[in-house]
mmCIF file of C-alpha atoms in Angstrom:
data_model
loop_
_atom_site.group_PDB
_atom_site.id
_atom_site.type_symbol
_atom_site.label_atom_id
_atom_site.label_comp_id
_atom_site.label_asym_id
_atom_site.label_seq_id
_atom_site.Cartn_x
_atom_site.Cartn_y
_atom_site.Cartn_z
ATOM 1 C CA MET G 86 -4.970 15.239 7.118
ATOM 2 C CA GLU G 87 -3.055 18.148 8.621
ATOM 3 C CA ARG G 88 -0.545 15.672 10.055
ATOM 4 C CA TYR G 89 -0.267 13.891 6.711
ATOM 5 C CA ARG G 90 0.267 17.143 4.841
ATOM 6 C CA ARG G 91 2.863 18.303 7.359
ATOM 7 C CA ALA G 92 4.756 15.033 6.946
ATOM 8 C CA GLN G 93 4.904 15.519 3.188
ATOM 9 C CA ASP G 94 5.791 19.202 3.517
ATOM 10 C CA ASP G 95 8.649 18.336 5.869
ATOM 11 C CA TYR G 96 9.976 15.891 3.296
ATOM 12 C CA TYR G 97 9.712 17.637 -0.058
ATOM 13 C CA ALA G 98 9.586 21.322 0.903
ATOM 14 C CA GLY G 99 12.569 23.638 0.670
ATOM 15 C CA ALA G 100 15.234 23.870 -1.987
ATOM 16 C CA LYS G 101 15.348 20.167 -2.844
ATOM 17 C CA PRO G 102 14.535 19.475 -6.498
ATOM 18 C CA LEU G 103 11.259 18.206 -7.860
ATOM 19 C CA VAL G 104 11.288 16.230 -11.104
ATOM 20 C CA GLU G 105 8.503 16.451 -13.652
ATOM 21 C CA ILE G 106 6.947 13.097 -14.574
ATOM 22 C CA ASP G 107 4.022 13.044 -17.019
ATOM 23 C CA GLY G 108 3.175 16.619 -16.108
ATOM 24 C CA PHE G 109 3.325 16.073 -12.327
ATOM 25 C CA LYS G 110 6.041 16.919 -9.782
ATOM 26 C CA ALA G 111 7.822 13.932 -8.254
ATOM 27 C CA PHE G 112 9.799 14.137 -5.007
ATOM 28 C CA SER G 113 10.339 10.474 -4.075
ATOM 29 C CA LEU G 114 10.657 7.061 -5.712
ATOM 30 C CA VAL G 115 8.251 5.538 -3.165
ATOM 31 C CA SER G 116 5.475 8.125 -3.369
ATOM 32 C CA PRO G 117 3.455 8.983 -6.478
ATOM 33 C CA PRO G 118 3.884 12.523 -7.876
ATOM 34 C CA LEU G 119 2.059 15.473 -6.383
ATOM 35 C CA GLY G 120 -1.434 15.817 -7.829
ATOM 36 C CA ALA G 121 -1.251 12.607 -9.878
ATOM 37 C CA PRO G 122 -4.242 10.208 -9.939
ATOM 38 C CA ALA G 123 -2.353 7.699 -7.761
ATOM 39 C CA THR G 124 -1.691 10.418 -5.167
ATOM 40 C CA ARG G 125 -5.337 11.446 -5.077
ATOM 41 C CA ARG G 126 -6.224 7.780 -4.690
ATOM 42 C CA ARG G 127 -3.817 7.467 -1.753
ATOM 43 C CA ILE G 128 -5.306 10.488 -0.015
ATOM 44 C CA ARG G 129 -8.829 9.126 -0.483
ATOM 45 C CA ARG G 130 -7.777 5.835 1.132
ATOM 46 C CA ILE G 131 -6.173 7.673 4.037
ATOM 47 C CA ILE G 132 -9.389 9.601 4.663
ATOM 48 C CA GLU G 133 -11.452 6.414 4.441
ATOM 49 C CA ASN G 134 -9.108 4.650 6.882
ATOM 50 C CA MET G 135 -9.210 7.537 9.328
ATOM 51 C CA VAL G 136 -13.012 7.662 9.265
ATOM 52 C CA ALA G 137 -13.242 3.890 9.749
ATOM 53 C CA SER G 138 -10.640 4.002 12.532
ATOM 54 C CA GLY G 139 -12.828 6.477 14.373
ATOM 55 C CA GLN G 140 -15.521 3.834 14.660
ATOM 56 C CA ALA G 141 -15.376 1.535 17.679
ATOM 57 C CA GLY G 142 -13.493 -1.671 17.026
ATOM 58 C CA ALA G 143 -12.524 -0.790 13.465
ATOM 59 C CA ALA G 144 -9.005 0.549 13.974
ATOM 60 C CA VAL G 145 -7.147 -2.624 13.022
ATOM 61 C CA ALA G 146 -9.208 -3.265 9.888
ATOM 62 C CA ALA G 147 -8.782 0.316 8.682
ATOM 63 C CA ARG G 148 -5.317 -0.063 7.217
ATOM 64 C CA THR G 149 -4.066 0.081 3.641
ATOM 65 C CA PRO G 150 -0.794 -1.393 2.341
ATOM 66 C CA HIS G 151 0.214 1.792 0.567
ATOM 67 C CA VAL G 152 3.554 0.181 -0.315
ATOM 68 C CA ALA G 153 3.919 -3.437 -1.457
ATOM 69 C CA THR G 154 7.352 -4.943 -2.045
ATOM 70 C CA ILE G 155 7.371 -8.030 -4.261
ATOM 71 C CA ALA G 156 10.378 -10.327 -4.644
ATOM 72 C CA VAL G 157 9.948 -11.506 -8.229
ATOM 73 C CA THR G 158 12.956 -13.847 -8.111
ATOM 74 C CA TYR G 159 15.744 -14.848 -5.754
ATOM 75 C CA ASN G 160 18.224 -15.411 -8.576
ATOM 76 C CA CYS G 161 21.139 -13.009 -8.278
ATOM 77 C CA GLN G 162 24.652 -12.535 -9.667
ATOM 78 C CA CYS G 163 25.927 -11.279 -6.314
ATOM 79 C CA ASP G 164 26.889 -13.118 -3.147
ATOM 80 C CA CYS G 165 26.558 -10.338 -0.578
ATOM 81 C CA GLU G 166 27.942 -10.697 2.926
ATOM 82 C CA HIS G 167 24.757 -9.160 4.347
ATOM 83 C CA CYS G 168 22.202 -10.844 2.020
ATOM 84 C CA SER G 169 18.815 -10.891 3.746
ATOM 85 C CA ALA G 170 17.221 -13.293 1.241
ATOM 86 C CA VAL G 171 19.736 -16.131 1.210
ATOM 87 C CA ALA G 172 17.554 -18.574 3.186
ATOM 88 C CA TYR G 173 14.557 -17.974 0.912
ATOM 89 C CA GLN G 174 16.835 -18.231 -2.125
ATOM 90 C CA GLU G 175 18.078 -21.662 -1.082
ATOM 91 C CA ALA G 176 14.623 -22.958 -0.144
ATOM 92 C CA THR G 177 13.006 -21.741 -3.364
ATOM 93 C CA SER G 178 15.827 -23.248 -5.409
ATOM 94 C CA ARG G 179 15.476 -26.631 -3.661
ATOM 95 C CA ASN G 180 11.740 -27.026 -4.118
ATOM 96 C CA GLY G 181 11.286 -25.147 -7.390
ATOM 97 C CA GLY G 182 8.489 -23.191 -5.781
ATOM 98 C CA ALA G 183 9.035 -19.753 -7.305
ATOM 99 C CA LEU G 184 5.926 -17.904 -8.419
ATOM 100 C CA ARG G 185 5.224 -17.927 -12.147
ATOM 101 C CA PHE G 186 4.656 -14.776 -14.172
ATOM 102 C CA GLU G 187 0.852 -15.050 -14.125
ATOM 103 C CA GLU G 188 0.869 -15.565 -10.344
ATOM 104 C CA ILE G 189 2.977 -12.442 -9.771
ATOM 105 C CA LYS G 190 0.853 -10.451 -12.213
ATOM 106 C CA THR G 191 -2.279 -11.512 -10.314
ATOM 107 C CA ALA G 192 -0.597 -10.580 -7.018
ATOM 108 C CA ILE G 193 0.165 -7.113 -8.390
ATOM 109 C CA GLU G 194 -3.489 -6.702 -9.333
ATOM 110 C CA GLN G 195 -4.526 -7.814 -5.832
ATOM 111 C CA VAL G 196 -2.233 -5.400 -3.975
ATOM 112 C CA VAL G 197 -3.377 -2.511 -6.150
ATOM 113 C CA GLU G 198 -6.980 -3.513 -5.428
ATOM 114 C CA LEU G 199 -6.120 -3.398 -1.713
ATOM 115 C CA GLY G 200 -5.108 0.241 -2.180
ATOM 116 C CA THR G 201 -1.377 0.049 -2.891
ATOM 117 C CA THR G 202 -0.060 3.152 -4.631
ATOM 118 C CA CYS G 203 3.603 2.111 -4.823
ATOM 119 C CA VAL G 204 4.529 -1.371 -6.083
ATOM 120 C CA ILE G 205 8.223 -2.119 -5.532
ATOM 121 C CA LEU G 206 9.797 -5.044 -7.402
ATOM 122 C CA THR G 207 12.772 -6.592 -5.606
ATOM 123 C CA GLY G 208 14.760 -9.836 -5.562
ATOM 124 C CA GLY G 209 17.355 -11.299 -5.697
ATOM 125 C CA GLU G 210 17.971 -9.273 -8.780
ATOM 126 C CA PRO G 211 14.610 -8.418 -10.372
ATOM 127 C CA LEU G 212 16.142 -7.704 -13.789
ATOM 128 C CA LEU G 213 16.984 -11.413 -14.035
ATOM 129 C CA PHE G 214 13.255 -12.160 -14.185
ATOM 130 C CA PRO G 215 12.569 -12.843 -17.883
ATOM 131 C CA LYS G 216 9.334 -10.837 -18.039
ATOM 132 C CA ILE G 217 10.274 -7.996 -15.712
ATOM 133 C CA CYS G 218 9.031 -5.349 -18.183
ATOM 134 C CA ASP G 219 5.680 -7.132 -18.426
ATOM 135 C CA LEU G 220 5.385 -6.981 -14.632
ATOM 136 C CA VAL G 221 6.133 -3.248 -14.685
ATOM 137 C CA ARG G 222 3.506 -2.878 -17.397
ATOM 138 C CA ALA G 223 1.001 -4.762 -15.222
ATOM 139 C CA VAL G 224 0.989 -1.930 -12.654
ATOM 140 C CA ASP G 225 -1.884 0.407 -13.538
ATOM 141 C CA ARG G 226 -0.217 3.834 -13.625
ATOM 142 C CA THR G 227 -3.490 5.595 -12.900
ATOM 143 C CA GLN G 228 -3.559 3.832 -9.528
ATOM 144 C CA SER G 229 0.055 3.134 -8.543
ATOM 145 C CA VAL G 230 3.658 3.839 -9.416
ATOM 146 C CA CYS G 231 6.201 1.049 -9.938
ATOM 147 C CA THR G 232 9.762 1.167 -8.605
ATOM 148 C CA ILE G 233 12.605 -1.368 -8.732
ATOM 149 C CA PHE G 234 15.508 -2.116 -6.373
ATOM 150 C CA SER G 235 18.465 -3.448 -8.409
ATOM 151 C CA ASN G 236 22.179 -4.157 -8.055
ATOM 152 C CA GLY G 237 22.601 -2.175 -11.275
ATOM 153 C CA GLU G 238 24.703 -4.571 -13.318
ATOM 154 C CA LEU G 239 22.069 -5.252 -15.989
ATOM 155 C CA LEU G 240 21.096 -1.642 -16.635
ATOM 156 C CA THR G 241 22.242 -1.603 -20.252
ATOM 157 C CA GLU G 242 20.988 0.918 -22.789
ATOM 158 C CA GLN G 243 18.547 -1.692 -24.105
ATOM 159 C CA SER G 244 17.151 -2.747 -20.724
ATOM 160 C CA VAL G 245 16.776 0.844 -19.520
ATOM 161 C CA ALA G 246 14.906 1.808 -22.688
ATOM 162 C CA ALA G 247 12.619 -1.215 -22.253
ATOM 163 C CA LEU G 248 11.916 -0.368 -18.604
ATOM 164 C CA LYS G 249 11.112 3.232 -19.494
ATOM 165 C CA SER G 250 8.776 2.087 -22.283
ATOM 166 C CA ALA G 251 7.044 -0.288 -19.834
ATOM 167 C CA GLY G 252 6.276 2.641 -17.526
ATOM 168 C CA LEU G 253 8.872 2.264 -14.750
ATOM 169 C CA TYR G 254 8.652 5.199 -12.329
ATOM 170 C CA GLY G 255 11.855 4.867 -10.341
ATOM 171 C CA LEU G 256 14.897 2.659 -9.771
ATOM 172 C CA TYR G 257 17.186 2.381 -6.754
ATOM 173 C CA VAL G 258 20.650 0.914 -7.167
ATOM 174 C CA SER G 259 22.072 -0.674 -4.022
ATOM 175 C CA LEU G 260 25.520 0.602 -3.027
ATOM 176 C CA ASP G 261 27.046 -0.830 0.135
ATOM 177 C CA HIS G 262 30.128 1.410 0.232
ATOM 178 C CA ALA G 263 31.181 4.677 -1.344
ATOM 179 C CA ASP G 264 34.490 3.021 -2.237
ATOM 180 C CA ALA G 265 34.141 0.901 -5.404
ATOM 181 C CA ASP G 266 36.551 -1.838 -4.334
ATOM 182 C CA ARG G 267 34.884 -2.329 -0.942
ATOM 183 C CA HIS G 268 31.443 -2.453 -2.558
ATOM 184 C CA ASP G 269 32.539 -5.039 -5.114
ATOM 185 C CA GLU G 270 34.267 -7.116 -2.440
ATOM 186 C CA ASN G 271 31.186 -7.068 -0.192
ATOM 187 C CA ARG G 272 29.052 -8.282 -3.104
ATOM 188 C CA ASN G 273 31.696 -10.704 -4.411
ATOM 189 C CA ARG G 274 31.249 -9.167 -7.871
ATOM 190 C CA PRO G 275 34.279 -7.412 -9.405
ATOM 191 C CA GLY G 276 33.435 -4.354 -11.474
ATOM 192 C CA LEU G 277 29.878 -4.089 -10.148
ATOM 193 C CA PHE G 278 30.219 -0.567 -8.726
ATOM 194 C CA ALA G 279 31.257 0.915 -12.077
ATOM 195 C CA LYS G 280 28.410 -0.861 -13.894
ATOM 196 C CA ALA G 281 25.902 0.280 -11.267
ATOM 197 C CA VAL G 282 27.014 3.907 -11.595
ATOM 198 C CA LYS G 283 26.748 3.716 -15.384
ATOM 199 C CA GLY G 284 23.290 2.163 -15.048
ATOM 200 C CA LEU G 285 22.097 5.002 -12.832
ATOM 201 C CA GLU G 286 23.325 7.529 -15.382
ATOM 202 C CA ARG G 287 21.420 5.738 -18.142
ATOM 203 C CA CYS G 288 18.215 5.670 -16.084
ATOM 204 C CA ARG G 289 18.425 9.354 -15.297
ATOM 205 C CA ALA G 290 19.040 10.183 -18.958
ATOM 206 C CA ALA G 291 16.003 8.087 -19.920
ATOM 207 C CA GLY G 292 13.717 9.957 -17.528
ATOM 208 C CA ILE G 293 13.468 7.264 -14.843
ATOM 209 C CA LEU G 294 13.719 8.601 -11.279
ATOM 210 C CA THR G 295 16.963 7.403 -9.701
ATOM 211 C CA GLY G 296 18.044 6.683 -6.161
ATOM 212 C CA ILE G 297 20.717 4.932 -4.138
ATOM 213 C CA SER G 298 19.858 2.297 -1.559
ATOM 214 C CA THR G 299 22.302 1.770 1.297
ATOM 215 C CA TYR G 300 22.346 0.817 4.968
ATOM 216 C CA ALA G 301 23.664 2.069 8.287
ATOM 217 C CA THR G 302 25.914 0.053 10.601
ATOM 218 C CA HIS G 303 27.862 0.826 13.784
ATOM 219 C CA GLU G 304 31.015 1.245 11.684
ATOM 220 C CA LYS G 305 29.458 3.479 9.038
ATOM 221 C CA ILE G 306 28.042 5.802 11.678
ATOM 222 C CA ARG G 307 31.444 6.047 13.416
ATOM 223 C CA ASN G 308 33.740 6.465 10.404
ATOM 224 C CA GLY G 309 31.738 8.972 8.359
ATOM 225 C CA GLU G 310 31.056 6.610 5.488
ATOM 226 C CA LEU G 311 27.416 7.678 5.317
ATOM 227 C CA ASP G 312 28.637 11.182 4.514
ATOM 228 C CA ALA G 313 30.841 9.749 1.760
ATOM 229 C CA MET G 314 27.813 7.975 0.314
ATOM 230 C CA MET G 315 25.908 11.256 0.238
ATOM 231 C CA ASP G 316 28.800 12.755 -1.748
ATOM 232 C CA VAL G 317 28.466 9.918 -4.265
ATOM 233 C CA ALA G 318 24.722 10.519 -4.460
ATOM 234 C CA ARG G 319 25.278 14.224 -5.108
ATOM 235 C CA GLU G 320 27.793 13.489 -7.866
ATOM 236 C CA LEU G 321 25.376 11.077 -9.541
ATOM 237 C CA GLN G 322 22.528 13.600 -9.210
ATOM 238 C CA VAL G 323 20.081 11.005 -7.893
ATOM 239 C CA LEU G 324 16.780 12.230 -6.505
ATOM 240 C CA GLU G 325 16.895 10.225 -3.294
ATOM 241 C CA VAL G 326 18.962 8.050 -0.965
ATOM 242 C CA PHE G 327 17.064 5.239 0.763
ATOM 243 C CA LEU G 328 18.718 4.474 4.091
ATOM 244 C CA PHE G 329 18.032 1.180 5.848
ATOM 245 C CA ASP G 330 19.162 0.087 9.297
ATOM 246 C CA VAL G 331 21.192 -3.107 9.304
ATOM 247 C CA ILE G 332 18.887 -5.962 10.379
ATOM 248 C CA PRO G 333 19.925 -9.332 11.905
ATOM 249 C CA THR G 334 18.294 -11.506 9.262
ATOM 250 C CA GLY G 335 19.482 -13.632 6.346
ATOM 251 C CA ARG G 336 23.264 -14.046 6.571
ATOM 252 C CA LEU G 337 23.217 -11.847 9.665
ATOM 253 C CA SER G 338 20.587 -14.002 11.369
ATOM 254 C CA GLY G 339 21.349 -14.392 15.054
ATOM 255 C CA HIS G 340 23.853 -11.516 15.067
ATOM 256 C CA ARG G 341 21.672 -9.184 17.069
ATOM 257 C CA GLU G 342 24.731 -7.267 18.196
ATOM 258 C CA CYS G 343 24.529 -5.520 14.800
ATOM 259 C CA ILE G 344 21.297 -3.736 15.796
ATOM 260 C CA LEU G 345 21.777 0.021 16.122
ATOM 261 C CA THR G 346 21.614 1.413 19.642
ATOM 262 C CA ASP G 347 19.098 4.093 20.639
ATOM 263 C CA GLU G 348 21.935 6.613 20.568
ATOM 264 C CA GLU G 349 22.875 5.575 17.030
ATOM 265 C CA ALA G 350 19.238 5.783 15.952
ATOM 266 C CA ASP G 351 19.224 9.379 17.198
ATOM 267 C CA GLN G 352 22.422 10.011 15.235
ATOM 268 C CA ILE G 353 20.668 8.808 12.074
ATOM 269 C CA ILE G 354 17.889 11.313 12.684
ATOM 270 C CA GLU G 355 20.465 14.097 13.071
ATOM 271 C CA PHE G 356 22.248 12.869 9.945
ATOM 272 C CA ARG G 357 19.009 13.164 7.988
ATOM 273 C CA LYS G 358 18.305 16.620 9.366
ATOM 274 C CA LYS G 359 21.797 17.795 8.422
ATOM 275 C CA TYR G 360 21.365 16.847 4.786
ATOM 276 C CA ALA G 361 17.797 18.091 4.653
ATOM 277 C CA GLU G 362 19.300 21.561 5.064
ATOM 278 C CA LYS G 363 21.780 21.090 2.204
ATOM 279 C CA PRO G 364 20.007 21.898 -1.101
ATOM 280 C CA GLU G 365 22.878 20.505 -3.184
ATOM 281 C CA TYR G 366 22.332 16.988 -1.779
ATOM 282 C CA PRO G 367 19.468 14.579 -2.564
ATOM 283 C CA ARG G 368 16.714 13.756 -0.107
ATOM 284 C CA ILE G 369 17.137 10.929 2.380
ATOM 285 C CA VAL G 370 14.217 8.600 2.973
ATOM 286 C CA HIS G 371 14.672 6.316 5.967
ATOM 287 C CA GLN G 372 12.837 3.002 6.315
ATOM 288 C CA THR G 373 10.723 4.386 9.163
ATOM 289 C CA MET G 374 9.558 7.363 7.097
ATOM 290 C CA PHE G 375 7.042 5.255 5.150
ATOM 291 C CA ALA G 376 4.514 5.636 7.920
ATOM 292 C CA SER G 377 4.660 9.419 8.139
ATOM 293 C CA ILE G 378 4.734 9.983 4.383
ATOM 294 C CA ALA G 379 2.156 7.365 3.444
ATOM 295 C CA TYR G 380 -0.116 7.230 6.451
ATOM 296 C CA PRO G 381 -0.703 9.590 9.383
ATOM 297 C CA CYS G 382 -0.778 6.882 12.054
ATOM 298 C CA VAL G 383 2.381 8.145 13.745
ATOM 299 C CA ALA G 384 4.819 10.985 13.205
ATOM 300 C CA GLU G 385 7.325 8.378 12.043
ATOM 301 C CA GLY G 386 7.472 4.672 12.574
ATOM 302 C CA CYS G 387 7.789 1.112 11.394
ATOM 303 C CA PRO G 388 5.709 0.568 8.233
ATOM 304 C CA ALA G 389 5.479 -3.242 8.554
ATOM 305 C CA ALA G 390 1.827 -4.413 8.570
ATOM 306 C CA MET G 391 0.844 -0.770 9.065
ATOM 307 C CA VAL G 392 1.312 0.587 5.549
ATOM 308 C CA GLN G 393 3.471 -2.117 3.954
ATOM 309 C CA LEU G 394 3.411 -5.796 3.047
ATOM 310 C CA HIS G 395 6.006 -8.018 1.399
ATOM 311 C CA LEU G 396 5.442 -10.902 -1.010
ATOM 312 C CA ARG G 397 8.241 -13.431 -1.277
ATOM 313 C CA ALA G 398 9.137 -15.150 -4.527
ATOM 314 C CA ASN G 399 7.490 -18.375 -3.320
ATOM 315 C CA GLY G 400 4.154 -16.687 -2.484
ATOM 316 C CA ASP G 401 4.649 -16.233 1.271
ATOM 317 C CA VAL G 402 3.466 -12.917 2.716
ATOM 318 C CA SER G 403 5.250 -11.112 5.544
ATOM 319 C CA PRO G 404 5.059 -7.612 7.055
ATOM 320 C CA CYS G 405 8.285 -6.468 5.375
ATOM 321 C CA ASP G 406 11.218 -7.737 3.322
ATOM 322 C CA PHE G 407 13.300 -8.511 6.424
ATOM 323 C CA THR G 408 10.778 -10.263 8.679
ATOM 324 C CA PRO G 409 11.603 -14.017 8.739
ATOM 325 C CA TYR G 410 8.032 -15.129 9.294
ATOM 326 C CA SER G 411 5.158 -15.817 6.892
ATOM 327 C CA PHE G 412 1.521 -15.078 7.677
ATOM 328 C CA GLY G 413 0.255 -17.118 4.728
ATOM 329 C CA ASN G 414 0.794 -17.982 1.075
ATOM 330 C CA ILE G 415 -1.145 -16.479 -1.820
ATOM 331 C CA ARG G 416 -1.392 -19.921 -3.415
ATOM 332 C CA THR G 417 -3.625 -21.105 -0.583
ATOM 333 C CA ARG G 418 -5.212 -17.929 0.838
ATOM 334 C CA PRO G 419 -6.500 -14.667 -0.673
ATOM 335 C CA LEU G 420 -4.042 -11.831 -0.208
ATOM 336 C CA ARG G 421 -6.701 -9.659 1.422
ATOM 337 C CA ASP G 422 -7.275 -12.285 4.136
ATOM 338 C CA ILE G 423 -3.550 -12.541 4.820
ATOM 339 C CA TRP G 424 -3.185 -8.759 5.041
ATOM 340 C CA GLU G 425 -6.088 -8.376 7.439
ATOM 341 C CA SER G 426 -4.895 -11.186 9.732
ATOM 342 C CA MET G 427 -1.360 -9.768 9.719
ATOM 343 C CA ALA G 428 -2.572 -6.264 10.549
ATOM 344 C CA ALA G 429 -4.702 -7.666 13.387
ATOM 345 C CA ASN G 430 -1.842 -9.648 14.917
ATOM 346 C CA PRO G 431 -0.820 -8.466 18.424
ATOM 347 C CA LEU G 432 2.757 -8.007 17.192
ATOM 348 C CA TYR G 433 1.587 -5.235 14.857
ATOM 349 C CA GLU G 434 -1.478 -3.952 16.644
ATOM 350 C CA GLN G 435 0.202 -0.774 17.908
ATOM 351 C CA PRO G 436 2.496 1.623 16.004
ATOM 352 C CA SER G 437 6.220 1.472 16.678
ATOM 353 C CA ALA G 438 8.344 4.615 16.471
ATOM 354 C CA ARG G 439 11.354 2.544 15.364
ATOM 355 C CA CYS G 440 11.660 -0.361 12.964
ATOM 356 C CA ARG G 441 10.431 -3.317 15.006
ATOM 357 C CA LEU G 442 13.333 -5.469 13.842
ATOM 358 C CA SER G 443 15.769 -2.900 15.258
ATOM 359 C CA ARG G 444 14.394 -3.591 18.746
ATOM 360 C CA PRO G 445 15.821 -6.631 20.564
ATOM 361 C CA ASP G 446 12.636 -7.063 22.618
ATOM 362 C CA PHE G 447 10.577 -7.453 19.437
ATOM 363 C CA TRP G 448 12.796 -10.320 18.270
ATOM 364 C CA VAL G 449 12.030 -12.126 21.525
ATOM 365 C CA ARG G 450 8.291 -11.709 20.934
ATOM 366 C CA LEU G 451 8.622 -12.731 17.263
ATOM 367 C CA ASP G 452 10.606 -15.840 18.235
ATOM 368 C CA GLN G 453 7.926 -16.781 20.757
ATOM 369 C CA PHE G 454 5.131 -16.223 18.236
ATOM 370 C CA SER G 455 6.807 -18.134 15.381
ATOM 371 C CA SER G 456 7.621 -21.105 17.622
ATOM 372 C CA ARG G 457 3.947 -21.745 18.409
#
């Protein structure tokens, strides 16, 4: 618990702002507010897991998916050069196998029952799902917060008001570049940047926590574009920037030369530290920080199958949004069974200090496992 508390202190302490939500202080879009019922629930699960992990042979079973990402649809207005979901989008479109509303609602109930305290709705573009507000409403706010990743185009005054009324906790808008023209070109969607910025402003005005989602590449690390993105985030007064590493999946499948080097991974850590000391800038949460914030298994590390699971729009379950392998489908197996078998798999048995998919050797092991 000391390690867990230190991880949270390192993240939200200092001069960075806290935002009041329902009488509690929020510091992140992927963690429930300090002192809220969902936070107390998370801490209880951590204690239970740690006690169980201290018993011989129980370490693998004693895991909780504190964060569950759910792709509610693969429909999307954009055609991004780096889209990680394009293969699933095409397959789901061909066979008409997308989950129905009741199936997703049941899946939300199941992940919360497993202990999830942050349900993240993704896509495609989740706001294209006809009953997206009903899905937000299905997340029990006494047990979990609900956050959305969006491209931002559909964040009209009406949709933002509806999302707020449904109980949405936070919303990240994905921005690929700080320059509007480059962002729109990368997403093949003219005018998207301006609409996304306006959508973020509407969310913030409505009392929904706001963040920017972006990703690091060789080029962005070299040319200072990550710093430019932080300037955009400061201007928009978002609470948080979620930084992903570029991953060779989806349209980048097979392009493993895009994986960040160890030196570049260290540069990302220094980049985060630099902005942690700047009170005028928002927090940065990196994809590997899930583990340290949500679960004291490592100081920092890959959350996949440790503290996170991902549900695809066709019902397949994988360790994270970017892992191109399914451990089962909720239409044929209980979600709890899939989670436990995934957590027990040798690929995820031990913690990893870096995102597994950012390690070339892991891709070799994953290829060998998936070809069986």
